Amino acid sequence: LDGTAVEASVRTTHARLAELLAHEHASLALAQRCSAVAAPAPLFSALLNYRHNTAAVATATDDSLVGVEWLGGEERTNYPLSLSVDDFGEALGLTAQVVEPISADRICGYMQRALEQLAEALERAPSTPVRELEILPADERAYLLEELNRTASAYPSDLCIHELFEAQVRRVPDAVAVVHEEERLSYGELNARAN
């Protein structure tokens, strides 16, 4: 992302999507021939679906639904990541289908935060560069930056690094200490070379 403002980015995205409408009924075979994606790589690995649900859902009082009972339904997809944005007119809903180990809740959290930030920027500061939007929810940011990076560990701080290494050599001389390409050196071998 460059320094393009939020408002300009939204307008550009809208224009590009409008241009794509001319191709929405193109066959998959045609899309594959026109793409630069080499077979057998998939042409698409994710799906973003925007669904207009502003029309009121038919009710049981509708003549067309008399005697009809809803039994249920289930969505399926071949994409590893599928995200649907449901437009209810006054609100948006998010639904994600993902393969493990990806979390659908996390994907929806990312999208919800991005949409909130985009809407706020459009309303209050449309010249804000898109790259400055905070797209990570606070709990996700804490998880990524703090939890996953929690690497602190207790060690004898009164010893120098070479003394700690020598202690490791005495404790497990045959354990692998260094790997470079195909070569592996144990703590004992490394210590012998260093000496």
Short mmCIF file of N, CA and C in Angstrom, two decimals:
data_model
loop_
_atom_site.label_atom_id
_atom_site.label_comp_id
_atom_site.label_asym_id
_atom_site.label_seq_id
_atom_site.Cartn_x
_atom_site.Cartn_y
_atom_site.Cartn_z
N LEU A 1 0.84 -1.19 0.00
CA LEU A 1 0.00 0.00 0.00
C LEU A 1 0.88 1.24 0.00
N ASP A 2 0.49 2.19 -0.79
CA ASP A 2 1.26 3.43 -0.84
C ASP A 2 0.55 4.50 0.00
N GLY A 3 0.85 5.74 -0.26
CA GLY A 3 0.28 6.82 0.53
C GLY A 3 -1.08 7.28 0.05
N THR A 4 -1.76 6.50 -0.80
CA THR A 4 -3.06 6.89 -1.32
C THR A 4 -4.06 7.04 -0.19
N ALA A 5 -4.85 8.10 -0.27
CA ALA A 5 -5.84 8.39 0.77
C ALA A 5 -6.98 7.37 0.73
N VAL A 6 -7.62 7.22 1.88
CA VAL A 6 -8.73 6.28 2.02
C VAL A 6 -9.81 6.54 0.97
N GLU A 7 -10.25 7.80 0.85
CA GLU A 7 -11.32 8.12 -0.09
C GLU A 7 -10.92 7.77 -1.52
N ALA A 8 -9.71 8.13 -1.92
CA ALA A 8 -9.25 7.83 -3.28
C ALA A 8 -9.15 6.32 -3.49
N SER A 9 -8.71 5.59 -2.48
CA SER A 9 -8.60 4.13 -2.59
C SER A 9 -9.96 3.48 -2.77
N VAL A 10 -10.95 3.96 -2.03
CA VAL A 10 -12.31 3.42 -2.16
C VAL A 10 -12.86 3.72 -3.55
N ARG A 11 -12.65 4.92 -4.05
CA ARG A 11 -13.13 5.28 -5.39
C ARG A 11 -12.44 4.44 -6.47
N THR A 12 -11.13 4.23 -6.32
CA THR A 12 -10.39 3.40 -7.28
C THR A 12 -10.88 1.96 -7.25
N THR A 13 -11.08 1.42 -6.06
CA THR A 13 -11.59 0.06 -5.92
C THR A 13 -12.96 -0.06 -6.56
N HIS A 14 -13.82 0.91 -6.32
CA HIS A 14 -15.16 0.90 -6.91
C HIS A 14 -15.08 0.90 -8.44
N ALA A 15 -14.21 1.74 -8.99
CA ALA A 15 -14.07 1.81 -10.45
C ALA A 15 -13.56 0.48 -11.02
N ARG A 16 -12.60 -0.12 -10.35
CA ARG A 16 -12.05 -1.40 -10.83
C ARG A 16 -13.08 -2.51 -10.76
N LEU A 17 -13.86 -2.54 -9.69
CA LEU A 17 -14.91 -3.55 -9.57
C LEU A 17 -15.98 -3.35 -10.63
N ALA A 18 -16.31 -2.10 -10.94
CA ALA A 18 -17.30 -1.81 -11.99
C ALA A 18 -16.79 -2.31 -13.34
N GLU A 19 -15.49 -2.15 -13.61
CA GLU A 19 -14.91 -2.65 -14.86
C GLU A 19 -14.99 -4.17 -14.93
N LEU A 20 -14.86 -4.84 -13.82
CA LEU A 20 -14.90 -6.30 -13.79
C LEU A 20 -16.29 -6.87 -14.06
N LEU A 21 -17.33 -6.07 -13.84
CA LEU A 21 -18.69 -6.56 -14.05
C LEU A 21 -18.90 -7.07 -15.47
N ALA A 22 -18.19 -6.51 -16.43
CA ALA A 22 -18.32 -6.96 -17.82
C ALA A 22 -17.83 -8.41 -17.98
N HIS A 23 -17.05 -8.89 -17.03
CA HIS A 23 -16.48 -10.24 -17.12
C HIS A 23 -17.10 -11.23 -16.14
N GLU A 24 -18.14 -10.83 -15.42
CA GLU A 24 -18.65 -11.69 -14.35
C GLU A 24 -19.22 -13.01 -14.84
N HIS A 25 -19.62 -13.09 -16.10
CA HIS A 25 -20.18 -14.34 -16.62
C HIS A 25 -19.20 -15.09 -17.51
N ALA A 26 -17.93 -14.68 -17.50
CA ALA A 26 -16.91 -15.38 -18.28
C ALA A 26 -16.71 -16.77 -17.69
N SER A 27 -16.42 -17.72 -18.54
CA SER A 27 -16.21 -19.10 -18.07
C SER A 27 -14.88 -19.19 -17.33
N LEU A 28 -14.78 -20.18 -16.47
CA LEU A 28 -13.55 -20.41 -15.73
C LEU A 28 -12.41 -20.74 -16.70
N ALA A 29 -12.72 -21.51 -17.74
CA ALA A 29 -11.69 -21.86 -18.73
C ALA A 29 -11.12 -20.61 -19.39
N LEU A 30 -11.98 -19.65 -19.73
CA LEU A 30 -11.52 -18.40 -20.33
C LEU A 30 -10.67 -17.62 -19.33
N ALA A 31 -11.11 -17.55 -18.09
CA ALA A 31 -10.34 -16.84 -17.06
C ALA A 31 -8.96 -17.47 -16.89
N GLN A 32 -8.89 -18.80 -16.91
CA GLN A 32 -7.60 -19.48 -16.77
C GLN A 32 -6.70 -19.19 -17.96
N ARG A 33 -7.26 -19.19 -19.18
CA ARG A 33 -6.46 -18.90 -20.37
C ARG A 33 -5.92 -17.47 -20.35
N CYS A 34 -6.70 -16.53 -19.82
CA CYS A 34 -6.30 -15.12 -19.81
C CYS A 34 -5.38 -14.77 -18.65
N SER A 35 -5.29 -15.65 -17.67
CA SER A 35 -4.46 -15.35 -16.49
C SER A 35 -3.01 -15.71 -16.75
N ALA A 36 -2.14 -15.23 -15.89
CA ALA A 36 -0.72 -15.58 -15.96
C ALA A 36 -0.38 -16.67 -14.95
N VAL A 37 -1.41 -17.30 -14.37
CA VAL A 37 -1.20 -18.34 -13.37
C VAL A 37 -0.93 -19.66 -14.10
N ALA A 38 0.23 -20.24 -13.83
CA ALA A 38 0.62 -21.49 -14.48
C ALA A 38 -0.09 -22.68 -13.84
N ALA A 39 -0.56 -23.60 -14.68
CA ALA A 39 -1.18 -24.83 -14.19
C ALA A 39 -0.11 -25.65 -13.50
N PRO A 40 -0.40 -26.42 -12.49
CA PRO A 40 -1.70 -26.73 -11.91
C PRO A 40 -2.07 -25.83 -10.74
N ALA A 41 -1.41 -24.70 -10.58
CA ALA A 41 -1.74 -23.80 -9.46
C ALA A 41 -3.18 -23.32 -9.61
N PRO A 42 -3.91 -23.21 -8.51
CA PRO A 42 -5.30 -22.76 -8.60
C PRO A 42 -5.36 -21.29 -9.01
N LEU A 43 -6.36 -20.95 -9.80
CA LEU A 43 -6.54 -19.57 -10.23
C LEU A 43 -6.96 -18.70 -9.06
N PHE A 44 -7.78 -19.27 -8.17
CA PHE A 44 -8.27 -18.55 -6.99
C PHE A 44 -8.02 -19.40 -5.76
N SER A 45 -7.60 -18.76 -4.67
CA SER A 45 -7.42 -19.49 -3.42
C SER A 45 -8.29 -18.91 -2.31
N ALA A 46 -9.00 -17.84 -2.62
CA ALA A 46 -9.89 -17.22 -1.63
C ALA A 46 -11.07 -16.62 -2.37
N LEU A 47 -12.17 -16.49 -1.66
CA LEU A 47 -13.38 -15.93 -2.23
C LEU A 47 -13.92 -14.87 -1.29
N LEU A 48 -14.18 -13.69 -1.82
CA LEU A 48 -14.86 -12.62 -1.07
C LEU A 48 -16.20 -12.42 -1.74
N ASN A 49 -17.25 -12.62 -0.99
CA ASN A 49 -18.60 -12.54 -1.53
C ASN A 49 -19.36 -11.44 -0.80
N TYR A 50 -19.87 -10.48 -1.56
CA TYR A 50 -20.68 -9.41 -0.97
C TYR A 50 -22.12 -9.69 -1.34
N ARG A 51 -22.96 -9.90 -0.34
CA ARG A 51 -24.34 -10.29 -0.60
C ARG A 51 -25.30 -9.19 -0.14
N HIS A 52 -26.12 -8.74 -1.07
CA HIS A 52 -27.17 -7.76 -0.74
C HIS A 52 -28.36 -8.52 -0.16
N ASN A 53 -28.66 -8.28 1.08
CA ASN A 53 -29.80 -8.92 1.74
C ASN A 53 -30.78 -7.87 2.22
N THR A 54 -30.92 -6.79 1.46
CA THR A 54 -31.78 -5.70 1.90
C THR A 54 -33.25 -6.03 1.73
N ALA A 55 -33.58 -6.91 0.83
CA ALA A 55 -34.98 -7.29 0.66
C ALA A 55 -35.43 -8.06 1.90
N ALA A 56 -36.59 -7.73 2.37
CA ALA A 56 -37.11 -8.40 3.56
C ALA A 56 -37.27 -9.89 3.29
N VAL A 57 -36.87 -10.68 4.27
CA VAL A 57 -37.01 -12.12 4.15
C VAL A 57 -38.50 -12.46 4.16
N ALA A 58 -38.87 -13.36 3.27
CA ALA A 58 -40.29 -13.74 3.19
C ALA A 58 -40.75 -14.33 4.51
N THR A 59 -41.94 -14.02 4.89
CA THR A 59 -42.48 -14.51 6.16
C THR A 59 -43.50 -15.60 5.90
N ALA A 60 -43.87 -16.27 6.95
CA ALA A 60 -44.81 -17.38 6.84
C ALA A 60 -46.18 -16.91 6.38
N THR A 61 -46.46 -15.62 6.46
CA THR A 61 -47.76 -15.12 6.02
C THR A 61 -47.79 -14.96 4.50
N ASP A 62 -46.63 -15.04 3.85
CA ASP A 62 -46.56 -14.98 2.40
C ASP A 62 -47.32 -16.18 1.82
N ASP A 63 -48.16 -15.97 0.83
CA ASP A 63 -48.91 -17.07 0.21
C ASP A 63 -47.98 -18.09 -0.40
N SER A 64 -46.82 -17.65 -0.89
CA SER A 64 -45.89 -18.57 -1.54
C SER A 64 -45.25 -19.55 -0.57
N LEU A 65 -45.32 -19.26 0.73
CA LEU A 65 -44.67 -20.13 1.71
C LEU A 65 -45.64 -20.93 2.58
N VAL A 66 -46.89 -20.86 2.30
CA VAL A 66 -47.87 -21.61 3.08
C VAL A 66 -47.59 -23.10 2.89
N GLY A 67 -47.45 -23.80 4.00
CA GLY A 67 -47.19 -25.24 3.97
C GLY A 67 -45.72 -25.60 3.80
N VAL A 68 -44.85 -24.61 3.69
CA VAL A 68 -43.42 -24.88 3.54
C VAL A 68 -42.75 -24.80 4.90
N GLU A 69 -41.93 -25.80 5.18
CA GLU A 69 -41.21 -25.82 6.45
C GLU A 69 -39.71 -25.79 6.15
N TRP A 70 -38.98 -24.87 6.79
CA TRP A 70 -37.54 -24.76 6.61
C TRP A 70 -36.87 -25.85 7.42
N LEU A 71 -36.10 -26.70 6.76
CA LEU A 71 -35.41 -27.78 7.44
C LEU A 71 -33.97 -27.45 7.76
N GLY A 72 -33.37 -26.54 7.02
CA GLY A 72 -31.99 -26.16 7.29
C GLY A 72 -31.20 -26.07 6.01
N GLY A 73 -29.97 -25.71 6.15
CA GLY A 73 -29.09 -25.58 5.00
C GLY A 73 -27.64 -25.54 5.44
N GLU A 74 -26.76 -25.76 4.51
CA GLU A 74 -25.34 -25.76 4.82
C GLU A 74 -24.59 -25.27 3.60
N GLU A 75 -23.69 -24.31 3.80
CA GLU A 75 -22.88 -23.79 2.70
C GLU A 75 -21.62 -24.62 2.58
N ARG A 76 -21.16 -24.81 1.36
CA ARG A 76 -19.91 -25.53 1.08
C ARG A 76 -19.08 -24.70 0.13
N THR A 77 -17.76 -24.90 0.19
CA THR A 77 -16.87 -24.19 -0.71
C THR A 77 -15.64 -25.03 -0.98
N ASN A 78 -15.00 -24.79 -2.13
CA ASN A 78 -13.74 -25.45 -2.46
C ASN A 78 -12.55 -24.55 -2.14
N TYR A 79 -12.83 -23.34 -1.69
CA TYR A 79 -11.75 -22.39 -1.41
C TYR A 79 -11.25 -22.56 0.02
N PRO A 80 -9.93 -22.46 0.22
CA PRO A 80 -9.41 -22.54 1.59
C PRO A 80 -9.91 -21.41 2.48
N LEU A 81 -10.25 -20.27 1.86
CA LEU A 81 -10.77 -19.14 2.61
C LEU A 81 -11.93 -18.53 1.83
N SER A 82 -13.07 -18.47 2.47
CA SER A 82 -14.24 -17.86 1.87
C SER A 82 -14.86 -16.90 2.89
N LEU A 83 -14.99 -15.64 2.50
CA LEU A 83 -15.53 -14.63 3.41
C LEU A 83 -16.72 -13.97 2.75
N SER A 84 -17.85 -13.97 3.41
CA SER A 84 -19.06 -13.33 2.90
C SER A 84 -19.40 -12.13 3.77
N VAL A 85 -19.68 -11.02 3.09
CA VAL A 85 -20.14 -9.81 3.76
C VAL A 85 -21.61 -9.68 3.40
N ASP A 86 -22.47 -9.75 4.40
CA ASP A 86 -23.91 -9.64 4.18
C ASP A 86 -24.36 -8.23 4.47
N ASP A 87 -24.95 -7.59 3.47
CA ASP A 87 -25.45 -6.22 3.61
C ASP A 87 -26.93 -6.28 3.92
N PHE A 88 -27.29 -5.92 5.14
CA PHE A 88 -28.69 -5.93 5.57
C PHE A 88 -29.32 -4.54 5.49
N GLY A 89 -28.66 -3.62 4.79
CA GLY A 89 -29.18 -2.27 4.66
C GLY A 89 -28.68 -1.35 5.76
N GLU A 90 -28.99 -1.66 7.00
CA GLU A 90 -28.56 -0.84 8.13
C GLU A 90 -27.39 -1.44 8.89
N ALA A 91 -27.01 -2.65 8.53
CA ALA A 91 -25.92 -3.34 9.23
C ALA A 91 -25.25 -4.32 8.28
N LEU A 92 -24.03 -4.72 8.63
CA LEU A 92 -23.30 -5.72 7.87
C LEU A 92 -23.10 -6.95 8.75
N GLY A 93 -23.10 -8.11 8.12
CA GLY A 93 -22.78 -9.35 8.82
C GLY A 93 -21.60 -10.01 8.12
N LEU A 94 -20.80 -10.75 8.85
CA LEU A 94 -19.65 -11.43 8.30
C LEU A 94 -19.74 -12.93 8.55
N THR A 95 -19.44 -13.72 7.53
CA THR A 95 -19.41 -15.16 7.66
C THR A 95 -18.15 -15.66 6.97
N ALA A 96 -17.38 -16.48 7.66
CA ALA A 96 -16.15 -17.02 7.06
C ALA A 96 -16.18 -18.53 7.12
N GLN A 97 -15.69 -19.14 6.05
CA GLN A 97 -15.44 -20.57 6.02
C GLN A 97 -13.96 -20.73 5.71
N VAL A 98 -13.26 -21.44 6.56
CA VAL A 98 -11.81 -21.57 6.42
C VAL A 98 -11.38 -23.01 6.70
N VAL A 99 -10.22 -23.37 6.19
CA VAL A 99 -9.66 -24.68 6.50
C VAL A 99 -8.82 -24.55 7.76
N GLU A 100 -8.70 -25.63 8.50
CA GLU A 100 -7.87 -25.63 9.70
C GLU A 100 -6.43 -25.47 9.29
N PRO A 101 -5.60 -24.81 10.04
CA PRO A 101 -5.77 -24.32 11.39
C PRO A 101 -6.21 -22.86 11.44
N ILE A 102 -6.64 -22.29 10.33
CA ILE A 102 -7.09 -20.90 10.32
C ILE A 102 -8.38 -20.80 11.13
N SER A 103 -8.55 -19.70 11.85
CA SER A 103 -9.75 -19.49 12.67
C SER A 103 -10.71 -18.55 11.96
N ALA A 104 -11.93 -19.01 11.74
CA ALA A 104 -12.96 -18.17 11.11
C ALA A 104 -13.24 -16.93 11.96
N ASP A 105 -13.23 -17.08 13.27
CA ASP A 105 -13.46 -15.94 14.16
C ASP A 105 -12.37 -14.88 13.99
N ARG A 106 -11.13 -15.32 13.84
CA ARG A 106 -10.03 -14.36 13.67
C ARG A 106 -10.15 -13.64 12.34
N ILE A 107 -10.50 -14.36 11.28
CA ILE A 107 -10.67 -13.74 9.96
C ILE A 107 -11.79 -12.70 10.02
N CYS A 108 -12.90 -13.06 10.63
CA CYS A 108 -14.02 -12.11 10.76
C CYS A 108 -13.61 -10.92 11.62
N GLY A 109 -12.82 -11.15 12.66
CA GLY A 109 -12.32 -10.06 13.50
C GLY A 109 -11.45 -9.09 12.72
N TYR A 110 -10.58 -9.64 11.86
CA TYR A 110 -9.73 -8.79 11.01
C TYR A 110 -10.61 -7.94 10.10
N MET A 111 -11.58 -8.58 9.44
CA MET A 111 -12.42 -7.85 8.49
C MET A 111 -13.29 -6.82 9.21
N GLN A 112 -13.85 -7.18 10.35
CA GLN A 112 -14.67 -6.24 11.11
C GLN A 112 -13.85 -5.01 11.48
N ARG A 113 -12.65 -5.23 11.99
CA ARG A 113 -11.79 -4.11 12.38
C ARG A 113 -11.43 -3.25 11.17
N ALA A 114 -11.09 -3.89 10.05
CA ALA A 114 -10.74 -3.14 8.83
C ALA A 114 -11.92 -2.30 8.35
N LEU A 115 -13.12 -2.88 8.37
CA LEU A 115 -14.30 -2.14 7.94
C LEU A 115 -14.61 -0.98 8.89
N GLU A 116 -14.48 -1.21 10.19
CA GLU A 116 -14.70 -0.14 11.17
C GLU A 116 -13.72 1.01 10.94
N GLN A 117 -12.46 0.67 10.75
CA GLN A 117 -11.44 1.69 10.54
C GLN A 117 -11.66 2.44 9.23
N LEU A 118 -12.05 1.72 8.19
CA LEU A 118 -12.31 2.34 6.90
C LEU A 118 -13.49 3.30 7.00
N ALA A 119 -14.58 2.86 7.63
CA ALA A 119 -15.77 3.72 7.78
C ALA A 119 -15.44 4.96 8.61
N GLU A 120 -14.69 4.77 9.69
CA GLU A 120 -14.33 5.91 10.54
C GLU A 120 -13.45 6.90 9.78
N ALA A 121 -12.49 6.39 9.01
CA ALA A 121 -11.61 7.27 8.25
C ALA A 121 -12.40 8.01 7.16
N LEU A 122 -13.31 7.32 6.50
CA LEU A 122 -14.11 7.98 5.46
C LEU A 122 -14.96 9.10 6.06
N GLU A 123 -15.46 8.88 7.26
CA GLU A 123 -16.32 9.87 7.91
C GLU A 123 -15.53 11.04 8.49
N ARG A 124 -14.38 10.75 9.13
CA ARG A 124 -13.67 11.79 9.87
C ARG A 124 -12.42 12.34 9.18
N ALA A 125 -11.72 11.49 8.45
CA ALA A 125 -10.45 11.93 7.85
C ALA A 125 -10.20 11.20 6.54
N PRO A 126 -10.96 11.52 5.49
CA PRO A 126 -10.85 10.78 4.22
C PRO A 126 -9.50 10.91 3.52
N SER A 127 -8.67 11.84 3.94
CA SER A 127 -7.35 11.96 3.31
C SER A 127 -6.29 11.10 4.01
N THR A 128 -6.68 10.35 5.03
CA THR A 128 -5.76 9.45 5.73
C THR A 128 -5.27 8.38 4.76
N PRO A 129 -3.95 8.15 4.69
CA PRO A 129 -3.47 7.06 3.83
C PRO A 129 -4.00 5.72 4.32
N VAL A 130 -4.38 4.86 3.39
CA VAL A 130 -4.93 3.55 3.73
C VAL A 130 -3.94 2.75 4.59
N ARG A 131 -2.66 2.88 4.31
CA ARG A 131 -1.66 2.10 5.05
C ARG A 131 -1.60 2.47 6.53
N GLU A 132 -2.21 3.58 6.92
CA GLU A 132 -2.19 3.99 8.32
C GLU A 132 -3.39 3.48 9.12
N LEU A 133 -4.30 2.77 8.48
CA LEU A 133 -5.45 2.23 9.20
C LEU A 133 -4.98 1.09 10.11
N GLU A 134 -5.52 1.07 11.31
CA GLU A 134 -5.22 0.00 12.27
C GLU A 134 -6.17 -1.15 12.01
N ILE A 135 -5.71 -2.18 11.31
CA ILE A 135 -6.60 -3.26 10.92
C ILE A 135 -6.60 -4.44 11.87
N LEU A 136 -5.71 -4.43 12.86
CA LEU A 136 -5.68 -5.52 13.83
C LEU A 136 -6.51 -5.18 15.05
N PRO A 137 -7.45 -6.06 15.42
CA PRO A 137 -8.15 -5.85 16.69
C PRO A 137 -7.13 -5.84 17.83
N ALA A 138 -7.43 -5.13 18.91
CA ALA A 138 -6.49 -4.97 20.03
C ALA A 138 -6.03 -6.32 20.59
N ASP A 139 -6.96 -7.27 20.77
CA ASP A 139 -6.57 -8.56 21.33
C ASP A 139 -5.70 -9.35 20.36
N GLU A 140 -5.94 -9.20 19.05
CA GLU A 140 -5.12 -9.88 18.05
C GLU A 140 -3.71 -9.26 18.01
N ARG A 141 -3.63 -7.96 18.09
CA ARG A 141 -2.33 -7.27 18.11
C ARG A 141 -1.53 -7.74 19.33
N ALA A 142 -2.18 -7.81 20.47
CA ALA A 142 -1.49 -8.27 21.69
C ALA A 142 -1.02 -9.71 21.53
N TYR A 143 -1.85 -10.55 20.94
CA TYR A 143 -1.49 -11.95 20.73
C TYR A 143 -0.28 -12.06 19.81
N LEU A 144 -0.32 -11.37 18.66
CA LEU A 144 0.76 -11.46 17.68
C LEU A 144 2.07 -10.86 18.18
N LEU A 145 1.98 -9.71 18.86
CA LEU A 145 3.20 -9.02 19.27
C LEU A 145 3.73 -9.46 20.62
N GLU A 146 2.85 -9.87 21.53
CA GLU A 146 3.30 -10.20 22.88
C GLU A 146 3.30 -11.70 23.16
N GLU A 147 2.18 -12.35 22.94
CA GLU A 147 2.08 -13.78 23.25
C GLU A 147 3.05 -14.60 22.40
N LEU A 148 3.02 -14.40 21.08
CA LEU A 148 3.87 -15.20 20.21
C LEU A 148 5.35 -14.84 20.36
N ASN A 149 5.64 -13.68 20.87
CA ASN A 149 7.03 -13.26 21.05
C ASN A 149 7.50 -13.39 22.49
N ARG A 150 6.72 -14.07 23.30
CA ARG A 150 7.11 -14.25 24.70
C ARG A 150 8.22 -15.31 24.75
N THR A 151 9.44 -14.83 24.64
CA THR A 151 10.59 -15.74 24.57
C THR A 151 11.52 -15.60 25.77
N ALA A 152 11.14 -14.78 26.72
CA ALA A 152 11.99 -14.59 27.90
C ALA A 152 12.16 -15.92 28.63
N SER A 153 13.35 -16.16 29.05
CA SER A 153 13.59 -17.38 29.80
C SER A 153 14.68 -17.12 30.83
N ALA A 154 14.55 -17.79 31.94
CA ALA A 154 15.52 -17.60 33.03
C ALA A 154 16.83 -18.29 32.67
N TYR A 155 17.94 -17.62 32.95
CA TYR A 155 19.26 -18.21 32.74
C TYR A 155 20.21 -17.58 33.75
N PRO A 156 21.32 -18.25 34.00
CA PRO A 156 22.27 -17.71 34.97
C PRO A 156 22.94 -16.45 34.43
N SER A 157 22.49 -15.30 34.86
CA SER A 157 22.99 -14.03 34.33
C SER A 157 24.37 -13.65 34.87
N ASP A 158 24.87 -14.42 35.83
CA ASP A 158 26.19 -14.12 36.37
C ASP A 158 27.31 -14.78 35.55
N LEU A 159 26.92 -15.58 34.51
CA LEU A 159 27.92 -16.25 33.67
C LEU A 159 28.00 -15.58 32.31
N CYS A 160 29.19 -15.64 31.70
CA CYS A 160 29.37 -15.12 30.34
C CYS A 160 28.87 -16.14 29.34
N ILE A 161 28.68 -15.71 28.09
CA ILE A 161 28.13 -16.59 27.06
C ILE A 161 29.02 -17.82 26.83
N HIS A 162 30.33 -17.63 26.85
CA HIS A 162 31.22 -18.78 26.62
C HIS A 162 31.14 -19.79 27.78
N GLU A 163 30.89 -19.30 28.99
CA GLU A 163 30.73 -20.21 30.13
C GLU A 163 29.43 -20.99 30.03
N LEU A 164 28.37 -20.34 29.56
CA LEU A 164 27.10 -21.03 29.35
C LEU A 164 27.25 -22.10 28.26
N PHE A 165 27.99 -21.76 27.20
CA PHE A 165 28.22 -22.71 26.12
C PHE A 165 29.01 -23.92 26.63
N GLU A 166 30.05 -23.68 27.40
CA GLU A 166 30.85 -24.78 27.94
C GLU A 166 30.02 -25.67 28.85
N ALA A 167 29.11 -25.09 29.61
CA ALA A 167 28.22 -25.88 30.46
C ALA A 167 27.32 -26.77 29.60
N GLN A 168 26.85 -26.24 28.48
CA GLN A 168 26.01 -27.02 27.55
C GLN A 168 26.84 -28.16 26.95
N VAL A 169 28.10 -27.92 26.64
CA VAL A 169 28.99 -28.96 26.10
C VAL A 169 29.12 -30.09 27.11
N ARG A 170 29.31 -29.76 28.39
CA ARG A 170 29.43 -30.79 29.43
C ARG A 170 28.12 -31.55 29.62
N ARG A 171 26.98 -30.84 29.51
CA ARG A 171 25.67 -31.45 29.76
C ARG A 171 25.26 -32.39 28.62
N VAL A 172 25.36 -31.93 27.35
CA VAL A 172 24.91 -32.73 26.20
C VAL A 172 25.87 -32.55 25.03
N PRO A 173 27.06 -33.16 25.09
CA PRO A 173 28.07 -32.95 24.06
C PRO A 173 27.65 -33.44 22.67
N ASP A 174 26.75 -34.41 22.59
CA ASP A 174 26.36 -34.97 21.28
C ASP A 174 25.13 -34.28 20.68
N ALA A 175 24.51 -33.36 21.40
CA ALA A 175 23.34 -32.66 20.87
C ALA A 175 23.76 -31.71 19.76
N VAL A 176 22.90 -31.54 18.73
CA VAL A 176 23.20 -30.67 17.60
C VAL A 176 23.17 -29.22 18.07
N ALA A 177 24.27 -28.51 17.79
CA ALA A 177 24.39 -27.11 18.20
C ALA A 177 24.19 -26.16 17.02
N VAL A 178 24.69 -26.57 15.83
CA VAL A 178 24.65 -25.70 14.65
C VAL A 178 24.31 -26.53 13.42
N VAL A 179 23.45 -25.98 12.57
CA VAL A 179 23.13 -26.60 11.29
C VAL A 179 23.37 -25.55 10.21
N HIS A 180 24.18 -25.91 9.21
CA HIS A 180 24.40 -25.03 8.06
C HIS A 180 24.33 -25.89 6.82
N GLU A 181 23.30 -25.62 5.99
CA GLU A 181 23.02 -26.42 4.79
C GLU A 181 22.96 -27.89 5.19
N GLU A 182 23.89 -28.72 4.72
CA GLU A 182 23.85 -30.16 5.04
C GLU A 182 24.74 -30.53 6.23
N GLU A 183 25.52 -29.60 6.72
CA GLU A 183 26.47 -29.88 7.79
C GLU A 183 25.86 -29.61 9.16
N ARG A 184 26.08 -30.56 10.07
CA ARG A 184 25.61 -30.44 11.45
C ARG A 184 26.80 -30.61 12.38
N LEU A 185 26.84 -29.77 13.39
CA LEU A 185 27.90 -29.89 14.39
C LEU A 185 27.28 -30.02 15.77
N SER A 186 27.82 -30.95 16.55
CA SER A 186 27.36 -31.10 17.93
C SER A 186 28.05 -30.06 18.79
N TYR A 187 27.58 -29.93 20.02
CA TYR A 187 28.22 -29.00 20.95
C TYR A 187 29.67 -29.38 21.18
N GLY A 188 29.92 -30.69 21.29
CA GLY A 188 31.29 -31.15 21.52
C GLY A 188 32.19 -30.83 20.34
N GLU A 189 31.70 -31.09 19.10
CA GLU A 189 32.50 -30.81 17.90
C GLU A 189 32.75 -29.31 17.76
N LEU A 190 31.75 -28.52 18.02
CA LEU A 190 31.89 -27.07 17.91
C LEU A 190 32.89 -26.55 18.94
N ASN A 191 32.81 -27.09 20.15
CA ASN A 191 33.73 -26.68 21.20
C ASN A 191 35.17 -27.05 20.84
N ALA A 192 35.37 -28.27 20.26
CA ALA A 192 36.70 -28.71 19.86
C ALA A 192 37.26 -27.79 18.77
N ARG A 193 36.41 -27.39 17.80
CA ARG A 193 36.85 -26.49 16.73
C ARG A 193 37.19 -25.11 17.29
N ALA A 194 36.40 -24.65 18.24
CA ALA A 194 36.62 -23.32 18.82
C ALA A 194 37.91 -23.28 19.62
N ASN A 195 38.22 -24.41 20.28
CA ASN A 195 39.44 -24.48 21.08
C ASN A 195 40.63 -24.69 20.19
#
